Amino acid sequence: MDTSRLTSDRYNDYSSTEASPSEESPPGTISNYVSGPRRYQRLGEDSSSTTWYQTLIHLLKGNIGTGLLSLPLAVKNAGIVLGPLSLVFMGIIAVHCMDLLVKCAHHLCQRNQRPFVDYGDALMYSMQGSPSQWLQRHSVWGRRIVGFFLILTQLGFCCVYFVFLADNIKQVVEAANGTTNDCSSNETLVLVESMDSRLYILSFLPFLILLVFITNLRYLSIFSLLANLSMLGSVIMIYQYIGRDIPDPTSLSFVSSWRSYALFFGTAIFAFEGIGVVLPLENKMKIPHQFPVVLYVGMGIVTILYISMGTLGYLRFGSSIQASITLNLPNCWFYQSVKLLYSFGIFITFALQFYVAAEIIVPAVTLHVHDRWVRCMDLTVRAALVCITCVLAILIPHLGLVISLVGSVSSSALALIIPPLLEILTYYTEGLSRWVISKDIFISLLGILGFVLGTYVALWELIAPEVSPTSNATALYIVQ
């Protein structure tokens, strides 16, 4: 959860899990640009520029969120052998696509004598420079497409947060009477059924509406810091539990069916979808040439973290693994605190994720409103958007399927489909080898295949869910 402004007010492209702006950038930033041939001019060569270490921290925070906790279920959907290997492959592809976006943005800045281009501008300018007249005439749709998927992704994250909060708080409440200080118990605990998870989702609605009414996120900075610390502490406590007393893994499936693997794809790409932060992060570096190293080191750490959490979590809990690994932790107050701490972090992060979509939608709505009603319309639109995400969460109150659906529909487009096509459009007139074109087409087709199959399977599971032994997870809580 980055609470520092990473770029100018013109840039609202934060399609990451935890990276959002909170401070206003200094006025006149754009005017500081002095055009020069073949030189990439950055917006922020000032005291607010970041070092490689600060950029690395922002990159890590921008890629680690709720997707991390769902990766054990993703590994289950892929298989204990195929899952980790697939995470390595998807990590390599995701980093490559991030690198492509940065290189294309640099090239387009030089070609169009621009100080900075965001993700949407990059696609728009690349379409303008393509040999196709049809693409040139419709180049504005490049920015609109990126904006659409960005809004879809961010509001999808908000839906996931609604369900995550409801599931974890519901379990804490229902197990409260049986919660002890003994964390070594291996007994199956019967939970006291409270209310439906949809009512828990609805109960968070008024509090989240009040939270998003804070339009200046600087007021949330202290809470964001506490949220970061609470989530970090929760992850450490999860690792120290799943890293010991691992059962015999011979009973686990090595490779899954294609239907389960489609759900794995959606969850994995949801976790890896941090491409929206790479341009603002690189732009704010004091030494931008260091960014490729930061990118590869940071995403290497993220990939190792994802593989270890997914693999150890599945090994530890086996077939009983749930949509969030926090739901599998022992029924003692020490590990119940993990759920409460992480839920607090997610609650605060909701405002940061929502900020991105609001910064795109609210100005477009209030543009044609009289000045007297701008503030009222601003708050109305924000409340309406939160209500929409709440309704969607109530309609799909299954955390694993929501994550897979959001990843398949929107994250795959931003992280896999668009960047390779962007490289082709940017460099086609200057000459591209057949190998590069083939590679880009392969990655885009891979993203499209995951988009179609992941969306189909997730929707099918929502319409006609398969009955499984773990379907009664609301009534029984199993600790291995």
XYZ file of C-alpha atoms in Angstrom:
480
model
C 0.000 0.000 0.000
C 1.977 2.916 -1.251
C 0.682 6.182 0.136
C 3.014 8.504 -1.747
C 2.189 10.247 -4.973
C 4.200 8.515 -7.668
C 3.553 10.839 -10.567
C 1.688 13.906 -11.719
C -2.045 14.548 -11.493
C -2.423 13.617 -15.140
C -1.532 10.062 -14.407
C -4.109 7.824 -12.757
C -2.815 4.480 -13.931
C -2.384 2.448 -10.756
C -3.673 -0.971 -11.693
C -1.827 -2.682 -8.909
C -2.938 -4.428 -5.820
C -1.688 -2.003 -3.249
C -0.242 1.071 -4.961
C -2.230 4.282 -4.977
C -1.522 7.976 -4.797
C -2.174 10.101 -1.771
C -0.424 13.413 -2.196
C -0.768 16.154 -4.746
C 2.222 16.548 -7.018
C 3.904 19.918 -7.188
C 2.397 22.354 -9.675
C 4.186 23.034 -12.888
C 5.631 19.578 -13.196
C 4.720 19.238 -16.843
C 6.080 22.652 -17.716
C 9.484 21.638 -16.394
C 9.910 19.459 -19.412
C 12.508 20.678 -21.869
C 12.300 18.833 -25.139
C 15.414 17.331 -26.574
C 16.140 14.815 -29.276
C 16.372 11.173 -28.235
C 16.293 11.938 -24.512
C 13.673 10.533 -22.184
C 12.657 13.333 -19.840
C 11.231 12.321 -16.500
C 8.672 14.340 -14.551
C 10.318 14.333 -11.164
C 14.020 15.119 -10.940
C 13.524 16.781 -7.574
C 13.573 16.040 -3.880
C 10.596 13.715 -4.266
C 12.523 11.359 -6.555
C 13.039 7.882 -5.183
C 16.165 5.804 -4.726
C 16.457 2.246 -6.010
C 15.725 0.939 -2.505
C 12.550 3.013 -2.145
C 11.453 1.977 -5.627
C 12.031 -1.669 -4.739
C 9.855 -1.330 -1.618
C 7.089 0.336 -3.650
C 7.305 -2.420 -6.260
C 7.023 -5.129 -3.609
C 4.055 -3.414 -1.952
C 2.450 -2.928 -5.352
C 2.492 -6.643 -6.143
C 1.729 -8.287 -2.800
C -1.893 -8.249 -1.681
C -4.872 -10.572 -1.248
C -3.725 -12.649 -4.214
C -0.847 -13.972 -2.096
C -3.240 -15.639 0.358
C -5.211 -17.348 -2.418
C -2.201 -18.985 -4.099
C -2.350 -22.246 -2.049
C -5.793 -22.874 -3.545
C -4.376 -21.964 -6.953
C -1.629 -24.580 -6.555
C -4.300 -27.107 -5.591
C -6.184 -26.272 -8.796
C -3.028 -26.846 -10.847
C -1.352 -29.682 -8.951
C 1.602 -29.820 -6.584
C 4.057 -30.241 -9.499
C 2.393 -28.240 -12.266
C 1.370 -25.375 -9.947
C 4.821 -24.170 -8.827
C 6.248 -24.660 -12.338
C 3.388 -22.617 -13.784
C 3.972 -19.853 -11.240
C 7.607 -19.653 -12.350
C 6.539 -19.471 -16.005
C 3.851 -16.846 -15.348
C 6.283 -14.819 -13.265
C 8.782 -14.738 -16.141
C 6.076 -13.734 -18.627
C 4.656 -11.065 -16.299
C 8.086 -9.477 -15.723
C 8.813 -9.565 -19.445
C 5.533 -7.760 -20.175
C 6.354 -5.117 -17.546
C 9.733 -4.604 -19.183
C 8.050 -4.298 -22.589
C 5.723 -1.597 -21.281
C 8.624 0.483 -19.920
C 10.659 0.171 -23.140
C 7.701 1.091 -25.334
C 6.864 4.057 -23.102
C 10.458 5.342 -23.410
C 10.366 4.979 -27.180
C 7.004 6.725 -27.509
C 8.171 9.593 -25.285
C 11.139 10.146 -27.577
C 9.076 9.789 -30.745
C 6.302 12.168 -29.623
C 8.484 14.520 -27.538
C 6.433 13.853 -24.420
C 7.667 14.123 -20.815
C 5.765 11.033 -19.723
C 3.147 8.627 -21.054
C 0.960 6.385 -18.947
C -0.306 2.951 -19.947
C -3.315 4.282 -21.835
C -1.321 6.986 -23.629
C 1.262 4.406 -24.672
C -1.342 2.276 -26.420
C -2.937 5.346 -28.003
C 0.342 6.746 -29.383
C 1.439 3.333 -30.634
C -1.819 3.019 -32.586
C -1.290 6.518 -34.019
C 2.134 5.497 -35.319
C 1.004 2.168 -36.785
C 0.794 1.705 -40.591
C -2.919 0.894 -40.358
C -5.115 3.906 -41.095
C -7.998 2.267 -39.255
C -5.918 2.022 -36.079
C -4.771 5.618 -36.506
C -8.371 6.853 -36.785
C -9.448 4.884 -33.715
C -6.300 5.431 -31.635
C -8.253 7.154 -28.861
C -9.846 3.798 -28.148
C -6.453 2.554 -27.006
C -6.600 4.793 -23.962
C -10.269 4.005 -23.414
C -9.637 0.259 -23.487
C -6.858 0.508 -20.905
C -9.026 2.785 -18.769
C -11.939 0.349 -18.988
C -9.878 -2.628 -17.881
C -8.220 -0.512 -15.197
C -11.607 0.436 -13.726
C -12.790 -3.160 -14.051
C -9.677 -4.423 -12.260
C -9.803 -1.932 -9.407
C -13.525 -2.385 -8.750
C -12.946 -6.127 -9.028
C -10.324 -5.813 -6.279
C -12.920 -3.987 -4.181
C -15.390 -6.871 -4.679
C -12.679 -9.303 -3.559
C -12.066 -7.169 -0.458
C -15.762 -7.254 0.456
C -15.823 -11.063 0.295
C -12.449 -11.409 2.043
C -13.571 -9.243 4.960
C -16.871 -11.093 5.265
C -15.327 -14.583 5.187
C -12.607 -13.858 7.723
C -14.713 -11.869 10.194
C -17.520 -14.429 9.910
C -15.142 -17.229 10.841
C -13.711 -15.300 13.795
C -17.210 -14.594 15.124
C -18.497 -18.130 14.645
C -15.457 -19.705 16.304
C -15.289 -17.195 19.169
C -16.845 -19.531 21.760
C -14.377 -22.327 20.925
C -11.290 -20.173 20.549
C -8.574 -20.944 23.086
C -4.975 -20.026 23.827
C -3.800 -23.499 22.788
C -2.557 -23.419 19.187
C -1.486 -27.062 19.088
C -4.951 -28.593 18.887
C -5.618 -30.790 15.849
C -9.290 -31.411 16.554
C -12.128 -30.665 14.165
C -14.114 -27.768 15.569
C -17.811 -27.233 14.987
C -18.550 -23.595 14.397
C -21.606 -21.841 15.780
C -23.528 -20.750 12.718
C -24.231 -17.010 12.784
C -25.644 -15.139 9.824
C -25.139 -15.609 6.106
C -21.914 -14.266 4.636
C -23.957 -11.929 2.427
C -25.186 -10.144 5.544
C -21.597 -9.713 6.673
C -20.802 -8.185 3.276
C -23.756 -5.836 3.650
C -22.724 -4.866 7.175
C -19.417 -3.483 5.873
C -21.164 -1.252 3.292
C -21.820 1.883 5.417
C -18.321 1.856 6.923
C -16.646 1.534 3.511
C -18.835 4.309 2.083
C -17.693 6.607 4.880
C -14.105 5.538 4.234
C -14.170 6.432 0.513
C -15.663 9.836 1.339
C -12.105 10.735 2.454
C -11.007 12.121 -0.911
C -7.605 13.311 0.298
C -5.747 10.123 1.089
C -3.081 11.942 3.049
C -5.479 11.713 5.985
C -5.237 7.928 5.721
C -1.441 7.836 5.668
C -1.016 6.803 9.308
C -3.679 4.108 8.910
C -1.987 2.910 5.737
C 1.290 2.564 7.609
C -0.450 0.534 10.313
C -2.140 -1.562 7.636
C 1.229 -2.308 6.032
C 2.688 -3.384 9.354
C -0.327 -5.515 10.263
C -0.308 -7.318 6.908
C 3.453 -7.882 7.107
C 3.108 -9.321 10.584
C 0.253 -11.542 9.445
C 2.276 -12.951 6.544
C 5.209 -13.725 8.859
C 2.904 -15.552 11.290
C 1.386 -17.547 8.418
C 4.821 -18.617 7.182
C 5.989 -19.751 10.614
C 2.913 -21.978 10.856
C 2.825 -23.560 7.389
C 6.585 -24.145 7.352
C 6.462 -26.852 10.041
C 4.748 -30.218 10.538
C 4.077 -30.701 6.805
C 2.104 -33.936 6.191
C 3.053 -36.616 3.665
C 2.429 -35.060 0.208
C 2.098 -38.354 -1.712
C -1.701 -38.164 -1.590
C -1.790 -34.786 -3.359
C -2.478 -34.556 -7.083
C 0.544 -33.775 -9.241
C -1.353 -32.392 -12.247
C -4.957 -31.198 -12.394
C -7.626 -31.183 -15.099
C -7.911 -28.355 -17.607
C -11.001 -26.978 -15.847
C -9.205 -26.629 -12.526
C -6.130 -25.248 -14.285
C -8.265 -22.476 -15.814
C -9.161 -21.381 -12.280
C -5.460 -21.499 -11.395
C -4.695 -19.141 -14.270
C -7.210 -16.553 -13.089
C -5.933 -16.618 -9.507
C -2.260 -16.526 -10.521
C -2.628 -13.633 -12.959
C -4.697 -11.793 -10.335
C -1.704 -12.058 -8.001
C 0.855 -11.048 -10.665
C -1.141 -8.099 -11.998
C 1.075 -5.228 -10.881
C 1.934 -3.824 -14.282
C 0.182 -0.523 -13.613
C 2.833 0.665 -11.153
C 5.931 0.162 -13.280
C 5.690 3.394 -15.296
C 5.087 5.787 -12.369
C 7.732 4.036 -10.296
C 10.346 4.222 -13.041
C 9.423 7.821 -13.747
C 10.089 8.917 -10.172
C 13.500 7.264 -9.840
C 16.555 9.487 -9.403
C 18.528 7.135 -11.675
C 16.001 5.588 -14.091
C 18.625 3.344 -15.688
C 18.581 1.308 -12.476
C 14.915 0.418 -12.878
C 15.421 -2.780 -14.930
C 17.574 -4.184 -12.114
C 14.975 -3.125 -9.541
C 12.239 -4.692 -11.652
C 13.944 -8.055 -12.013
C 15.112 -8.202 -8.390
C 11.741 -7.101 -7.027
C 9.670 -9.426 -9.172
C 12.121 -12.239 -8.444
C 11.404 -11.777 -4.740
C 7.661 -11.619 -5.434
C 7.770 -14.804 -7.500
C 9.712 -16.676 -4.802
C 7.212 -15.454 -2.207
C 4.273 -16.582 -4.354
C 5.748 -20.018 -5.051
C 6.659 -20.642 -1.405
C 3.279 -19.498 -0.054
C 1.327 -21.467 -2.665
C 3.371 -24.646 -2.337
C 3.781 -24.687 1.458
C 0.146 -23.738 1.990
C -1.117 -26.589 -0.187
C 1.337 -29.060 1.346
C 0.288 -28.027 4.858
C -3.491 -28.169 4.425
C -3.898 -30.455 1.414
C -7.360 -30.882 -0.086
C -8.969 -28.855 2.735
C -7.252 -25.623 1.631
C -9.703 -22.736 1.341
C -9.895 -19.636 -0.846
C -7.753 -17.672 1.618
C -5.141 -19.495 3.655
C -6.132 -17.417 6.696
C -9.365 -19.456 6.817
C -7.314 -22.607 7.478
C -5.344 -21.312 10.458
C -5.817 -22.930 13.902
C -8.661 -21.855 16.137
C -6.594 -20.069 18.772
C -6.418 -16.373 19.541
C -2.874 -16.013 18.211
C -3.926 -17.061 14.706
C -7.352 -15.471 14.946
C -5.436 -12.233 15.374
C -3.846 -12.902 11.975
C -7.297 -12.756 10.377
C -8.180 -9.586 12.262
C -4.883 -7.872 11.428
C -5.040 -8.759 7.750
C -8.704 -7.749 7.624
C -7.775 -4.354 9.058
C -5.132 -3.950 6.377
C -7.584 -4.905 3.642
C -10.225 -2.534 5.042
C -7.847 0.433 4.757
C -6.572 -0.745 1.375
C -10.140 -0.640 0.031
C -9.979 3.173 0.010
C -6.664 3.136 -1.875
C -7.921 0.687 -4.499
C -11.178 2.576 -4.868
C -9.285 5.856 -5.328
C -7.981 4.727 -8.705
C -11.405 4.024 -10.211
C -12.905 7.137 -8.588
C -10.208 9.382 -10.070
C -11.229 8.186 -13.534
C -15.018 8.098 -13.156
C -15.833 11.012 -10.816
C -14.234 13.834 -12.897
C -16.039 12.592 -16.019
C -19.388 12.710 -14.192
C -18.904 16.042 -12.405
C -17.577 17.775 -15.530
C -21.085 18.785 -16.626
C -22.395 19.637 -13.152
C -22.755 23.157 -11.754
C -20.014 24.106 -9.305
C -22.541 24.230 -6.478
C -23.336 20.533 -6.890
C -19.864 19.176 -7.671
C -19.131 18.063 -4.101
C -22.558 16.496 -3.675
C -22.271 14.663 -6.998
C -18.743 13.531 -6.098
C -19.928 11.861 -2.895
C -23.003 10.429 -4.616
C -20.941 8.769 -7.332
C -18.509 7.367 -4.767
C -21.344 5.919 -2.695
C -22.976 4.463 -5.807
C -19.743 2.774 -6.905
C -19.230 1.217 -3.470
C -22.847 -0.013 -3.551
C -22.249 -1.571 -6.975
C -19.186 -3.441 -5.757
C -21.140 -4.546 -2.680
C -24.012 -5.872 -4.811
C -21.588 -7.764 -7.052
C -19.905 -9.264 -3.981
C -23.304 -10.337 -2.611
C -24.194 -11.945 -5.942
C -20.851 -13.813 -6.020
C -19.952 -14.481 -2.347
C -17.275 -17.070 -3.212
C -13.804 -15.644 -2.650
C -11.879 -18.124 -4.802
C -14.193 -17.749 -7.781
C -14.308 -13.947 -7.493
C -10.503 -13.761 -7.532
C -10.269 -16.136 -10.495
C -12.971 -14.252 -12.404
C -11.402 -10.823 -11.845
C -7.996 -12.181 -12.814
C -9.270 -13.861 -15.974
C -11.409 -10.967 -17.183
C -9.369 -7.860 -16.464
C -5.921 -8.709 -15.107
C -5.074 -10.952 -18.068
C -5.779 -8.089 -20.477
C -3.572 -5.570 -18.670
C -0.755 -7.958 -17.775
C -0.535 -10.373 -20.735
C -2.624 -9.426 -23.770
C -1.932 -5.719 -24.311
C 1.866 -5.348 -23.644
C 3.015 -7.719 -26.458
C 0.616 -6.068 -28.907
C 1.966 -2.707 -27.743
C 5.496 -3.760 -28.713
C 4.345 -4.801 -32.196
C 2.471 -1.525 -32.744
C 5.350 0.582 -31.400
C 8.234 -0.958 -33.352
C 6.569 -2.490 -36.421
C 7.382 0.426 -38.746
C 11.011 0.391 -37.549
C 11.524 -3.294 -38.178
C 10.831 -6.284 -35.970
C 12.232 -9.768 -36.410
C 9.855 -12.635 -37.048
C 10.968 -14.200 -33.779
C 9.916 -11.133 -31.776
C 6.567 -10.929 -33.558
C 5.970 -14.648 -33.023
C 6.895 -14.332 -29.346
C 4.534 -11.392 -28.848
C 1.680 -13.143 -30.622
C 2.257 -16.271 -28.514
C 2.070 -14.314 -25.237
C -1.073 -12.462 -26.335
C -2.727 -15.695 -27.461
C -1.794 -17.255 -24.137
C -3.482 -14.352 -22.364
C -6.559 -14.587 -24.596
C -6.800 -18.348 -24.008
C -6.574 -17.825 -20.259
C -9.109 -15.001 -20.513
C -11.659 -17.167 -22.336
C -11.185 -20.437 -20.425
C -10.765 -18.801 -17.019
C -13.882 -16.676 -17.458
C -15.895 -19.634 -18.780
C -14.936 -22.008 -15.962
C -15.395 -19.374 -13.230
C -18.851 -18.455 -14.525
C -19.771 -22.128 -14.917
C -18.723 -22.852 -11.333
C -20.863 -19.947 -10.165
C -23.908 -21.153 -12.113
C -23.514 -24.899 -11.476
C -21.006 -25.428 -8.669
C -19.666 -28.898 -8.099
C -20.452 -30.446 -4.726
C -17.249 -31.196 -2.831
C -16.359 -32.370 0.655
C -15.207 -28.870 1.505
C -18.461 -27.242 0.470
C -19.611 -27.287 4.073
C -16.697 -25.158 5.178
C -19.088 -22.742 6.872
C -20.201 -25.463 9.266
C -16.944 -27.317 9.847
C -13.488 -25.926 10.383
C -10.703 -28.474 9.975
C -7.218 -27.924 11.336
C -4.596 -30.422 10.272
